[in-house]
Short mmCIF file of N, CA and C in Angstrom, two decimals:
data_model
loop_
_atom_site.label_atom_id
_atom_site.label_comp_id
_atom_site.label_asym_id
_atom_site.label_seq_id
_atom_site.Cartn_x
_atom_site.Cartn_y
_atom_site.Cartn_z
N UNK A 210 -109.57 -67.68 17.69
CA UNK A 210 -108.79 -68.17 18.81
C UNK A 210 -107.30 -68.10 18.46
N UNK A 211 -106.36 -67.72 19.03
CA UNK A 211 -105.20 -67.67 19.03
C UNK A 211 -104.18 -68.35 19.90
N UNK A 212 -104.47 -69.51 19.78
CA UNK A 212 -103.62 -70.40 20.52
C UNK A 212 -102.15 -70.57 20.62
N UNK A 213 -101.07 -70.41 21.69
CA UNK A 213 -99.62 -70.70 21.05
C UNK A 213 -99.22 -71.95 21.02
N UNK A 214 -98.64 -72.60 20.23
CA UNK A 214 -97.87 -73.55 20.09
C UNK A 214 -96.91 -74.14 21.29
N UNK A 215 -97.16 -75.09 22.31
CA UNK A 215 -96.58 -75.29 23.26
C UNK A 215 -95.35 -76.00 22.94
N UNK A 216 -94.13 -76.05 23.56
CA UNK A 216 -92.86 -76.58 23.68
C UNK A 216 -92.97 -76.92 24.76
N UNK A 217 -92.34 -78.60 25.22
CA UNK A 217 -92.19 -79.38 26.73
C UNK A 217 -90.69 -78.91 26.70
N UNK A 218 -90.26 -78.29 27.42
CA UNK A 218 -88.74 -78.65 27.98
C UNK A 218 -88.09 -79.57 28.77
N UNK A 219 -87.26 -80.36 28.34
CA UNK A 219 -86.83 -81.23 28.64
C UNK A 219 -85.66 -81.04 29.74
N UNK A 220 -85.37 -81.45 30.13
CA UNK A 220 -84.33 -80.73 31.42
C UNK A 220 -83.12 -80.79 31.25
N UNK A 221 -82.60 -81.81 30.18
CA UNK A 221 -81.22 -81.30 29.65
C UNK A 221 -80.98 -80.22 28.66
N UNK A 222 -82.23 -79.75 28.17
CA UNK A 222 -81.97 -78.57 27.52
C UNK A 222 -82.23 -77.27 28.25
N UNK A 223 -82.75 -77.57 29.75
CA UNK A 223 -82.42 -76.22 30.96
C UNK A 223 -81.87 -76.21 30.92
N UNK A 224 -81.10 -77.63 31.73
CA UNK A 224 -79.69 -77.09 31.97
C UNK A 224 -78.80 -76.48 31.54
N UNK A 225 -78.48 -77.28 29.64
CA UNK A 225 -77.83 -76.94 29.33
C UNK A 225 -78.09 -75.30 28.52
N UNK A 226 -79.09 -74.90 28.60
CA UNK A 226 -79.19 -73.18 27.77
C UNK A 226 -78.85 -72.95 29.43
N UNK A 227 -79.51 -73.28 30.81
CA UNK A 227 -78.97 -72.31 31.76
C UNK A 227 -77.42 -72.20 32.45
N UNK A 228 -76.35 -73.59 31.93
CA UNK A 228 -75.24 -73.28 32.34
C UNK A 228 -74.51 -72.48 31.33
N UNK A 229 -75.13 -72.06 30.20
CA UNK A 229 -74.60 -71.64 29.16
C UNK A 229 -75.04 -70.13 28.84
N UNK A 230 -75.99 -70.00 29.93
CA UNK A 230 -76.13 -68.28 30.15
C UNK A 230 -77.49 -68.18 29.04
N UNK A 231 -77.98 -68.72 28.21
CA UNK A 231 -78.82 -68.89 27.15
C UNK A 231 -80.14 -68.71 27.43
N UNK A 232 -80.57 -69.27 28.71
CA UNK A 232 -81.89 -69.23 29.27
C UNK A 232 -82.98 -69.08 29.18
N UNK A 233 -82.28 -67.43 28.99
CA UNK A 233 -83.32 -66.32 29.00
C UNK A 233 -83.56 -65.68 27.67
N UNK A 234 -82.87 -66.48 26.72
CA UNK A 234 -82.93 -66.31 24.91
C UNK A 234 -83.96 -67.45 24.83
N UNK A 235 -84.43 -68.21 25.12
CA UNK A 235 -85.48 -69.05 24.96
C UNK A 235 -86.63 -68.11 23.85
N UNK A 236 -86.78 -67.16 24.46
CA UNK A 236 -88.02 -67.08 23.82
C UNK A 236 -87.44 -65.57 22.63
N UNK A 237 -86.44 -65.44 22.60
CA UNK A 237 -85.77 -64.91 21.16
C UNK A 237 -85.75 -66.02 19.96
N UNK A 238 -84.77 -67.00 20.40
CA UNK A 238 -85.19 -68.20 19.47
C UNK A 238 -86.49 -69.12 18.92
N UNK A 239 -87.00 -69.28 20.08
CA UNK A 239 -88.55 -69.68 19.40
C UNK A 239 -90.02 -68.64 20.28
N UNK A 240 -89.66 -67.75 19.21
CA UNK A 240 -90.85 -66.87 19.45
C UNK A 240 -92.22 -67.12 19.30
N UNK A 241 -93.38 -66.51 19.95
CA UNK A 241 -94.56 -66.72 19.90
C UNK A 241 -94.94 -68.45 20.25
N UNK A 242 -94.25 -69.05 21.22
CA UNK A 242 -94.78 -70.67 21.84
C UNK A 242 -94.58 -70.26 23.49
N UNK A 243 -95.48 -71.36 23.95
CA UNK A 243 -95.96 -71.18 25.03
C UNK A 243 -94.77 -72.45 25.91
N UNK A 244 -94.13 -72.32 27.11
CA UNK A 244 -93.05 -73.15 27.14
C UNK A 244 -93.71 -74.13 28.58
N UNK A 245 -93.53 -75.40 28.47
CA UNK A 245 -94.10 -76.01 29.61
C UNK A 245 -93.31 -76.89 29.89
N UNK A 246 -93.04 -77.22 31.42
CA UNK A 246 -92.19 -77.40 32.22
C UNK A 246 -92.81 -79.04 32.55
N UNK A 247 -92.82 -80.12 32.88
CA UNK A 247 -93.53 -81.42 33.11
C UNK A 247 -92.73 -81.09 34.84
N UNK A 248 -93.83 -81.86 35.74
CA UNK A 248 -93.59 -82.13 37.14
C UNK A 248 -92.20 -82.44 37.64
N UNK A 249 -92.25 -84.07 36.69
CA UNK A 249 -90.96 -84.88 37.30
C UNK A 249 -89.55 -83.90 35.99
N UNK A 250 -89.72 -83.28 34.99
CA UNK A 250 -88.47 -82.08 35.08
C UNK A 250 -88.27 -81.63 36.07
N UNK A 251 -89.17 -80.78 36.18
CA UNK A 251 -89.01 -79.54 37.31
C UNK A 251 -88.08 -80.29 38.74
N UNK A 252 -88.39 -81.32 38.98
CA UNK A 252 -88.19 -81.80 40.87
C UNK A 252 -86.56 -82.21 39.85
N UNK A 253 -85.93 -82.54 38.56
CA UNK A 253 -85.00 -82.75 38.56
C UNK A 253 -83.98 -81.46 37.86
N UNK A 254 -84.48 -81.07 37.18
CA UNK A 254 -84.06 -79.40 37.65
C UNK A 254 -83.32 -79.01 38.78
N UNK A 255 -84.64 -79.03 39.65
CA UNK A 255 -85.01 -78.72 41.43
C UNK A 255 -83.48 -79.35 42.36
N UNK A 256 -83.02 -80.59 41.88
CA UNK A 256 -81.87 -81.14 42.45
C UNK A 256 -80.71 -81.01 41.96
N UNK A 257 -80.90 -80.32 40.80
CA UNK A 257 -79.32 -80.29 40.15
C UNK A 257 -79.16 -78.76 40.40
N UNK A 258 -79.85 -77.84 40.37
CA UNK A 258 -79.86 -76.54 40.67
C UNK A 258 -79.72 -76.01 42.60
N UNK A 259 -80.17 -77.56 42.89
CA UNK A 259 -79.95 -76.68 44.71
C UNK A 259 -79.40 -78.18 45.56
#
């Protein structure tokens, strides 16, 4: 079985890799983990982004 190693993202570290252009290096920096997002992040994400 080859399971990846999950990471929760926390939403000040969206923000801050996505106002910082970083984002999308997520998965350069920690390679081979699986990245998971929790509900109540996402809806606050969801309000600071729109």
């Amino acid at each position: 079985m080859n399971q990846k190693t999950k990471i929760i993202l926390d939403a000040d570290v969206i923000i801050h890799f996505s106002k910082g252009g970083w984002l999308s290096n997520l998965p350069k920096i920690f390679p081979n983990y699986e990245y998971c997002v929790l509900e109540t992040v996402y809806k606050e994400i969801h309000f600071v982004f729109y």
